[in-house]
Coordinates of C-alpha atoms and ligand atoms in Angstrom, one line a residue:
M440 CA -11.8 -12.2 21.9
D441 CA -12.7 -15.5 24.0
D442 CA -13.8 -17.6 20.9
Y443 CA -10.5 -16.4 19.1
V444 CA -8.5 -17.9 21.8
S445 CA -10.2 -21.1 22.2
K446 CA -10.0 -21.7 18.1
T447 CA -6.4 -21.0 18.1
P448 CA -4.5 -23.0 20.5
T449 CA -1.8 -24.2 18.1
S450 CA -1.1 -20.1 17.3
R451 CA -0.8 -19.7 20.6
T452 CA 1.4 -21.6 21.9
L453 CA 3.7 -21.0 18.4
Y454 CA 2.8 -16.8 19.1
N455 CA 5.2 -18.0 22.6
R456 CA 7.8 -19.6 20.9
A457 CA 8.2 -16.5 18.7
K458 CA 8.4 -13.7 21.3
V459 CA 11.6 -15.3 22.4
V460 CA 12.9 -14.8 19.0
L461 CA 11.4 -12.2 17.2
P462 CA 10.1 -9.3 18.9
A463 CA 6.8 -8.5 19.6
G464 CA 6.9 -12.1 18.1
V465 CA 6.9 -11.1 14.9
T466 CA 8.5 -9.8 11.7
Y467 CA 6.7 -6.5 11.1
G468 CA 5.2 -4.9 14.0
I469 CA 1.9 -4.1 12.2
R470 CA 1.5 -7.9 12.1
Y471 CA 0.8 -8.3 15.5
F472 CA -2.8 -7.5 17.1
E473 CA -4.3 -8.4 20.1
P474 CA -4.2 -11.0 21.8
Y475 CA -1.3 -12.6 19.2
P476 CA -1.9 -12.9 15.6
F477 CA -2.8 -16.5 13.7
F478 CA -0.1 -18.3 12.4
V479 CA -0.7 -19.3 8.5
A480 CA 0.0 -23.0 7.7
K481 CA -1.4 -22.4 3.9
A482 CA -3.0 -20.1 1.5
R483 CA -4.4 -20.5 -1.7
G484 CA -6.9 -18.2 -3.7
S485 CA -9.1 -16.5 -1.4
K486 CA -7.7 -17.8 1.4
L487 CA -5.9 -18.9 3.9
W488 CA -5.7 -21.6 7.0
D489 CA -3.6 -21.1 10.1
V490 CA -2.2 -23.5 11.9
D491 CA -5.4 -24.6 14.1
G492 CA -7.5 -25.7 10.9
N493 CA -9.4 -22.3 10.3
E494 CA -10.2 -21.1 7.1
Y495 CA -10.2 -17.1 6.6
I496 CA -11.3 -15.4 3.4
D497 CA -8.2 -13.1 3.4
F498 CA -9.1 -9.8 2.6
W499 CA -5.6 -7.9 3.5
L500 CA -4.2 -10.1 1.1
G501 CA -0.2 -9.9 1.8
H502 CA -0.3 -6.1 2.1
T503 CA -3.1 -5.5 -1.1
A504 CA -0.7 -6.6 -3.4
L505 CA -2.0 -10.0 -4.0
I506 CA -4.7 -9.1 -6.3
L507 CA -5.0 -12.4 -8.2
G508 CA -5.5 -13.5 -5.0
H509 CA -3.0 -16.4 -3.2
S510 CA -0.8 -18.5 -5.5
P511 CA -2.6 -17.7 -9.0
R512 CA -1.9 -20.7 -11.1
E513 CA -0.8 -18.4 -14.3
V514 CA 2.5 -16.6 -12.1
V515 CA 2.9 -20.3 -9.9
K516 CA 3.3 -22.0 -13.4
A517 CA 5.3 -19.5 -15.2
V518 CA 7.9 -19.0 -11.7
Q519 CA 7.9 -22.9 -11.6
K520 CA 10.0 -23.2 -14.8
Q521 CA 11.9 -20.2 -13.7
L522 CA 13.3 -21.9 -10.7
E523 CA 14.9 -24.2 -13.4
N524 CA 17.1 -21.6 -14.9
G525 CA 18.4 -20.0 -12.4
T526 CA 17.4 -17.9 -9.1
L527 CA 19.9 -14.6 -9.0
Y528 CA 22.0 -14.0 -11.8
G529 CA 23.3 -11.2 -10.7
V530 CA 24.2 -9.6 -14.3
S531 CA 21.9 -8.4 -16.8
H532 CA 19.2 -10.7 -18.6
E533 CA 16.4 -10.0 -20.4
L534 CA 13.3 -10.8 -18.2
E535 CA 14.2 -7.2 -16.6
V536 CA 14.2 -5.7 -19.6
T537 CA 10.5 -7.2 -20.5
L538 CA 9.4 -6.2 -17.2
A539 CA 10.7 -2.4 -17.5
E540 CA 8.8 -2.5 -21.2
Q541 CA 6.0 -3.2 -19.7
V542 CA 6.1 -1.4 -16.6
A543 CA 6.9 2.0 -19.2
K544 CA 3.7 0.6 -22.1
M545 CA 1.1 0.7 -18.5
V546 CA 2.2 3.8 -16.0
P547 CA 1.4 6.8 -18.2
S548 CA 4.7 8.9 -17.2
A549 CA 7.1 5.9 -16.9
E550 CA 9.9 5.9 -19.9
M551 CA 12.6 4.5 -17.6
V552 CA 12.2 2.2 -14.4
R553 CA 14.6 1.4 -11.9
F554 CA 13.9 -2.1 -9.7
T555 CA 14.2 -2.5 -6.1
N556 CA 13.5 -5.3 -3.4
S557 CA 10.7 -3.1 -1.7
G558 CA 8.8 0.1 -1.8
T559 CA 10.4 1.7 1.0
E560 CA 13.6 1.3 -0.7
A561 CA 12.0 2.7 -4.2
N562 CA 10.6 5.7 -1.9
M563 CA 14.8 6.5 -0.9
Y564 CA 16.5 6.0 -4.0
A565 CA 13.7 8.3 -5.6
T566 CA 14.1 10.4 -2.7
R567 CA 17.5 10.9 -3.5
L568 CA 16.9 10.9 -7.4
A569 CA 14.5 14.3 -6.6
R570 CA 17.3 15.8 -4.3
A571 CA 19.8 15.1 -7.0
F572 CA 18.1 16.0 -10.1
T573 CA 17.1 19.6 -8.7
G574 CA 20.4 19.6 -6.0
R575 CA 18.2 20.6 -3.2
N576 CA 17.9 18.8 0.3
T577 CA 14.7 19.2 1.5
I578 CA 12.0 17.0 0.6
A579 CA 8.1 17.7 1.3
K580 CA 5.3 14.9 2.2
F581 CA 1.7 14.3 3.4
E582 CA 0.2 14.1 7.2
G583 CA -0.7 10.3 7.3
G584 CA 1.2 9.5 4.0
W585 CA 3.2 6.4 4.1
H586 CA 5.6 5.6 1.9
G587 CA 7.5 2.5 4.1
G588 CA 10.8 2.9 6.7
Y589 CA 13.3 5.4 5.4
D590 CA 14.2 8.3 7.7
A591 CA 13.5 10.8 5.4
L592 CA 9.8 9.9 4.8
H593 CA 9.3 8.1 8.1
I594 CA 7.8 11.6 9.5
G595 CA 4.3 12.9 10.4
V596 CA 2.7 9.1 9.7
K597 CA 0.5 8.8 12.8
Q598 CA -1.1 11.4 15.0
P599 CA 0.8 13.4 16.8
F600 CA 2.5 13.9 13.7
D601 CA 5.3 16.2 15.7
L602 CA 6.2 12.9 17.7
P603 CA 9.1 11.5 15.9
E604 CA 7.4 7.8 14.2
S605 CA 10.3 5.9 15.1
A606 CA 13.6 6.6 17.8
G607 CA 16.6 6.6 16.1
L608 CA 15.7 9.1 13.7
T609 CA 18.4 11.7 13.0
R610 CA 17.7 16.2 13.4
G611 CA 18.9 16.2 9.8
A612 CA 16.1 13.9 8.4
L613 CA 13.8 15.0 10.5
Q614 CA 14.7 18.7 9.7
D615 CA 14.8 18.9 5.8
T616 CA 11.2 16.8 6.0
I617 CA 8.0 19.6 5.2
L618 CA 4.7 18.1 6.1
L619 CA 2.1 19.1 4.1
P620 CA -1.6 18.7 4.9
F621 CA -3.5 16.4 2.3
N622 CA -6.7 17.1 0.3
D623 CA -5.9 20.6 0.9
L624 CA -4.5 22.8 -1.9
E625 CA -4.6 25.9 0.4
G626 CA -3.1 24.6 3.0
V627 CA 0.1 23.1 1.1
E628 CA 0.2 26.2 -1.0
K629 CA 1.1 28.5 2.7
R630 CA 3.1 25.8 4.1
L631 CA 5.6 26.1 1.3
R632 CA 5.4 30.0 0.5
N633 CA 8.8 30.0 1.8
E634 CA 10.0 27.0 1.0
H635 CA 11.6 25.6 -1.2
P636 CA 11.8 21.5 -1.3
A637 CA 13.2 19.2 -4.1
S638 CA 10.0 16.7 -4.1
I639 CA 6.1 16.7 -3.0
V640 CA 5.3 12.9 -2.3
V641 CA 2.0 12.1 -2.3
E642 CA 0.0 8.6 -2.2
P643 CA -2.9 9.1 -4.5
M644 CA -5.1 7.2 -1.6
L645 CA -3.8 7.5 1.8
G646 CA -2.8 3.8 2.0
A647 CA -1.8 3.0 5.7
G648 CA -3.6 6.8 6.5
G649 CA -6.9 5.8 6.0
G650 CA -7.5 4.3 2.7
I651 CA -8.4 8.1 1.7
P652 CA -8.6 9.0 -2.0
A653 CA -6.9 12.2 -2.8
E654 CA -9.7 14.4 -4.6
K655 CA -9.2 14.9 -7.7
E656 CA -8.6 18.4 -8.1
F657 CA -6.6 18.3 -5.2
L658 CA -3.9 16.2 -7.2
R659 CA -4.7 18.7 -10.2
G660 CA -4.1 21.8 -8.0
L661 CA -0.8 19.9 -6.8
R662 CA 0.3 18.8 -10.2
E663 CA -0.4 22.6 -11.4
F664 CA 1.6 24.1 -8.1
C665 CA 4.8 21.7 -9.1
D666 CA 4.7 22.9 -12.5
K667 CA 4.9 26.9 -11.6
S668 CA 6.9 26.0 -8.3
D669 CA 9.8 23.6 -10.0
I670 CA 9.2 21.1 -7.4
L671 CA 9.2 17.4 -8.4
L672 CA 5.9 15.7 -8.3
I673 CA 6.4 12.1 -6.6
F674 CA 3.2 9.6 -7.2
D675 CA 3.4 6.6 -3.9
E676 CA 2.0 3.9 -6.3
V677 CA 3.0 0.9 -4.5
I678 CA -0.5 0.3 -3.4
T679 CA -2.5 2.4 -5.8
G680 CA -0.6 1.0 -9.2
F681 CA -1.8 -1.8 -11.2
R682 CA -4.8 -1.6 -8.7
L683 CA -6.8 1.6 -9.3
A684 CA -6.3 1.6 -13.3
P685 CA -3.5 -0.9 -15.1
G686 CA -1.7 2.8 -15.1
G687 CA -2.3 3.2 -11.5
G688 CA -3.4 6.2 -9.2
Q689 CA -2.2 8.5 -12.2
E690 CA -4.4 6.6 -14.9
Y691 CA -7.5 6.8 -12.6
Y692 CA -7.5 10.9 -11.9
G693 CA -5.5 11.4 -15.0
V694 CA -2.7 13.7 -13.7
K695 CA 1.2 12.8 -14.0
P696 CA 3.3 13.1 -11.8
D697 CA 7.6 13.4 -12.3
I698 CA 8.2 10.3 -10.8
T699 CA 6.5 7.5 -10.0
V700 CA 7.0 4.8 -6.9
L701 CA 5.9 1.3 -7.3
G702 CA 5.8 -2.0 -5.2
K703 CA 3.6 -4.7 -4.2
I704 CA 1.4 -6.0 -7.0
L705 CA 4.5 -5.2 -9.2
G706 CA 6.2 -8.6 -7.9
G707 CA 3.4 -11.3 -8.4
G708 CA 3.6 -12.2 -4.9
F709 CA 7.2 -12.0 -4.5
P710 CA 9.7 -9.1 -3.3
I711 CA 10.0 -5.9 -5.2
G712 CA 9.9 -2.2 -5.2
A713 CA 10.0 0.3 -8.3
F714 CA 10.5 4.1 -9.0
C715 CA 10.4 5.1 -13.1
G716 CA 9.9 8.6 -14.9
S717 CA 11.0 10.5 -17.8
R718 CA 13.9 10.1 -19.7
K719 CA 15.6 13.3 -18.5
I720 CA 15.3 12.5 -14.5
M721 CA 15.8 8.6 -14.2
K722 CA 19.0 9.7 -16.9
R723 CA 20.6 10.6 -13.3
L724 CA 21.3 7.1 -12.6
D725 CA 22.8 6.3 -15.8
I726 CA 26.6 6.2 -14.8
T727 CA 28.0 6.3 -18.1
T728 CA 26.1 9.6 -18.3
Y729 CA 26.8 11.4 -14.9
K730 CA 30.1 10.8 -13.0
R731 CA 30.4 11.9 -9.0
P732 CA 29.2 13.9 -7.9
H733 CA 26.0 14.6 -10.3
Y734 CA 25.7 10.6 -10.6
S735 CA 22.3 9.4 -8.0
F736 CA 23.7 5.7 -6.8
H737 CA 20.7 3.0 -6.8
G738 CA 21.4 -1.3 -6.5
G739 CA 20.9 -4.2 -4.8
T740 CA 22.1 -7.8 -4.9
F741 CA 18.3 -9.2 -4.6
S742 CA 17.0 -6.2 -7.4
G743 CA 15.3 -7.2 -11.0
N744 CA 16.0 -11.0 -9.5
P745 CA 14.6 -13.4 -12.2
I746 CA 11.9 -14.9 -9.8
T747 CA 10.7 -11.3 -9.5
M748 CA 10.7 -10.6 -12.5
T749 CA 8.9 -13.6 -13.8
A750 CA 6.3 -13.4 -11.3
G751 CA 5.7 -9.4 -11.8
L752 CA 5.5 -10.1 -15.4
A753 CA 2.9 -12.9 -15.3
T754 CA 1.0 -10.8 -13.2
L755 CA 0.9 -7.7 -15.5
K756 CA 0.4 -9.6 -18.3
I757 CA -2.8 -9.7 -17.2
L758 CA -4.0 -6.6 -15.7
E759 CA -2.9 -5.2 -19.1
D760 CA -6.2 -5.2 -21.0
G761 CA -7.6 -3.6 -17.7
K762 CA -10.7 -6.0 -17.5
V763 CA -9.8 -6.8 -14.4
T764 CA -9.2 -3.5 -12.9
T765 CA -13.0 -2.7 -13.9
R766 CA -14.6 -5.9 -12.3
L767 CA -12.6 -4.9 -8.5
N768 CA -13.1 -1.7 -9.0
R769 CA -17.1 -2.2 -9.8
L770 CA -16.9 -4.9 -6.5
G771 CA -15.1 -2.6 -4.4
D772 CA -18.1 0.0 -4.9
K773 CA -20.6 -2.3 -3.9
I774 CA -18.5 -3.0 -0.9
R775 CA -18.6 0.7 0.1
T776 CA -21.9 1.0 -0.8
T777 CA -23.3 -2.4 0.9
I778 CA -20.9 -2.1 4.4
Q779 CA -22.4 1.5 4.9
Q780 CA -25.5 0.8 3.6
V781 CA -25.9 -2.2 6.9
F782 CA -24.3 0.4 9.5
D783 CA -26.7 2.8 8.8
K784 CA -29.6 0.7 8.7
H785 CA -28.9 -0.4 12.5
G786 CA -27.8 3.4 13.1
I787 CA -24.2 2.8 13.9
D788 CA -22.2 6.0 13.0
V789 CA -20.0 4.5 9.6
Q790 CA -17.9 6.2 6.5
M791 CA -16.6 3.4 4.2
V792 CA -13.7 5.1 2.5
G793 CA -11.5 3.9 -0.3
A794 CA -11.2 3.6 -4.4
G795 CA -10.9 1.1 -6.5
S796 CA -10.8 -2.7 -4.9
I797 CA -9.6 -0.6 -1.9
F798 CA -11.8 0.0 1.0
N799 CA -12.1 1.0 4.4
T800 CA -14.2 1.4 7.5
H801 CA -14.2 3.8 9.9
F802 CA -16.4 4.5 12.7
A803 CA -17.3 8.0 12.9
K804 CA -20.2 10.4 12.0
E805 CA -17.6 13.4 10.1
P806 CA -16.6 12.8 6.6
I807 CA -13.0 11.0 6.5
R808 CA -10.7 13.2 4.1
D809 CA -8.0 13.4 6.0
A810 CA -5.7 11.6 8.6
F811 CA -6.5 13.8 11.1
A812 CA -10.2 12.5 10.7
A813 CA -9.4 9.1 10.1
S814 CA -7.7 9.4 13.8
R815 CA -10.6 10.4 15.8
A816 CA -12.7 7.6 14.6
D817 CA -13.4 4.7 16.8
K818 CA -10.5 2.4 17.0
K819 CA -11.6 0.5 19.9
K820 CA -15.5 -0.1 18.0
L821 CA -13.2 -1.1 14.5
F822 CA -11.1 -3.3 16.6
D823 CA -14.3 -5.2 17.6
Y824 CA -15.7 -5.4 13.9
N825 CA -12.6 -6.7 12.8
M826 CA -12.0 -9.0 15.3
A827 CA -15.8 -10.4 15.3
L828 CA -14.9 -10.9 11.2
M829 CA -12.1 -13.0 12.3
T830 CA -13.4 -15.6 14.6
N831 CA -15.7 -16.0 12.1
G832 CA -13.6 -16.8 8.8
V833 CA -13.1 -13.3 7.2
F834 CA -9.6 -11.6 7.6
F835 CA -8.9 -8.1 7.8
L836 CA -5.4 -7.1 9.2
P837 CA -7.4 -5.2 12.2
T838 CA -7.8 -1.2 11.7
H839 CA -6.2 -1.2 8.4
A840 CA -7.3 -0.8 4.6
Q841 CA -8.6 -4.1 2.7
A842 CA -8.8 -5.4 -0.8
L843 CA -10.1 -7.4 -3.5
S844 CA -8.5 -9.9 -5.2
T845 CA -10.0 -11.8 -8.4
A846 CA -10.0 -14.7 -6.2
H847 CA -12.8 -13.8 -4.3
S848 CA -16.0 -15.2 -5.2
K849 CA -19.6 -14.5 -4.9
A850 CA -19.9 -16.4 -1.7
D851 CA -17.1 -14.9 0.0
I852 CA -17.9 -11.3 -0.3
E853 CA -21.6 -12.4 0.9
K854 CA -19.9 -13.9 3.7
L855 CA -18.5 -10.3 4.4
F856 CA -21.9 -8.9 4.1
N857 CA -23.6 -11.5 6.4
E858 CA -21.0 -11.1 9.1
T859 CA -20.7 -7.5 9.0
E860 CA -25.2 -7.7 9.3
A861 CA -24.3 -10.1 12.6
F862 CA -21.8 -7.8 13.7
A863 CA -24.1 -4.1 14.0
R864 CA -27.0 -6.5 15.0
H865 CA -24.8 -7.6 18.0
H866 CA -23.6 -4.4 18.6
N867 CA -26.8 -2.7 18.5
K868 CA -28.0 -5.4 21.5
S869 CA -25.0 -5.5 23.9
Ligands
PLP1851 C1 2.1 3.7 0.0 C2 3.1 2.8 0.4 N1 4.5 3.4 -0.2 C3 5.3 2.6 0.7 C4 5.2 1.3 1.0 C5 6.9 0.5 1.6 O1 6.4 -0.7 1.0 P1 7.4 -2.0 1.5 O2 6.4 -2.1 2.9 O3 7.8 -2.7 0.3 O4 8.5 -1.3 2.0 C6 4.2 0.7 1.7 C7 4.2 -0.5 2.3 O5 2.7 -1.0 2.9 C8 2.8 1.4 0.8 O6 1.6 1.1 1.6

C-alpha cells in the first residue's frame, strides 16, 4: 500500500477533488478501492497509463468489455469515419439493422434483437418482456447473480443474500423475485415447487459473483425444467456473450435460452446492451402487432446510436469466425493452470476459476461452485495479491474476475506469472 501511495501522488490529489463532486469520488461504486483508485490518463492495446505516468497491463479491460484491447485499430477507423456522418440520428438507419442481423447470425437463439444502452437496461426490458409474454408477475434469479442495478434483479447478489442490496428497493420488487441456488438443480426444483415465475434468469458463468461457471448438466437440466414448467429461460450473457464462443455461453454450453441479454463486447468499447430471442417472444415489442395492454415497451434516446452500432459491428466481424475465441480460451486455460501451479508450489490454498478467457482467483481450500463458497474465500489475501500486482504494473480491479484480450502479448502474460510468483514467495516469507 505504501508503494502504491508513493507512486500515485497525482491520483491522490485528483481523488481529493473527485470526492467533493462524485460520491465516493467515483462514477460506479465498484471502481473504488483503498486507499483511492488511480486515475487513467491514457489507454492503448493491453495497457493503461495513470496520471502519474505509471504503466499497467490491464486485465480488467473496462469491466471485461474490451476483448480487442483499448482502441483497436479496426474499430477506431470505423468510428472515426462514422463520426463525420452523424453521432445520433434518433430515427431508423441501416447500421442498426446490420448489427441486429449480425447478432442473429452469431447468437444461436436470436431471431430478433433490440438494442439498449447498458446491460442493466437490457435486463430490465427482458424481464418486462417475460412478464408480458407469460402474464405472470414473479421472476426468479440465482444467488450471486448480477444483472445490473434494476430493482427486480438487484436482489440476492452478495452475502448475506437476505439483506437488501440497496436502500430504496420497494417491497414489491423484493417480493416478486425468487432466489435460487446456483449449480443446484434439485434446489431449484424444490424452491419452485409451489411457484410459477415468468422467467428464470441465469448467467452461464457468475461474473460479479466470482467468475464461477455453470456446470453443463446444471444448465441442461435448467432448460429441461423450464420447458416442463412453462417458464422462460433467460441467459444473461452480458459477460459471456461473444466471449466464451462467437455465439456466447449458449454456443459454448450447447443450451439455448428463450431470451438472451447482451452488452459489453457487443458495443465495441461504447455503451450498449441488447436483448434478443425467438420471433414469437420478441413480437411482443412490435407496436404494429400488439396494442396496449399487450404490447411490451422498449425504447431509449441513444438506443441503436450509429457510433455504438459501428463499433459493435467492427468488433463482431473480427470475432465471427471463432479464431480469436479459440486462441483466447486456450490462453485462459493456461492462465488458470499456471497461477494455480504457482500457488500450489508455495503451499497457498487457491482455487482458480473461470471459463474461456475469464479467470478469477479465490484464496480457499474448498472447491468454488457457488457464491456461498466464493464469499467464504479470503478476500483480504485476494486484495493483497491484487494490490501487489497493481503496484508492480499489472492491473486487476481488486477482488473481481479478470479477462483477456487479443492485445495481451506473451510478455504481458509472463509478467503476470512472474508477479504472481513474487507475491507467493513474499507472502510465505512474511
Ligand atoms: C452479467 C451482467 N449482467 C448485467 C450487467 C449490467 O450491465 P451494465 O453495467 O452495462 O449495466 C453486468 C455488468 O457488469 C453483468 O456482468
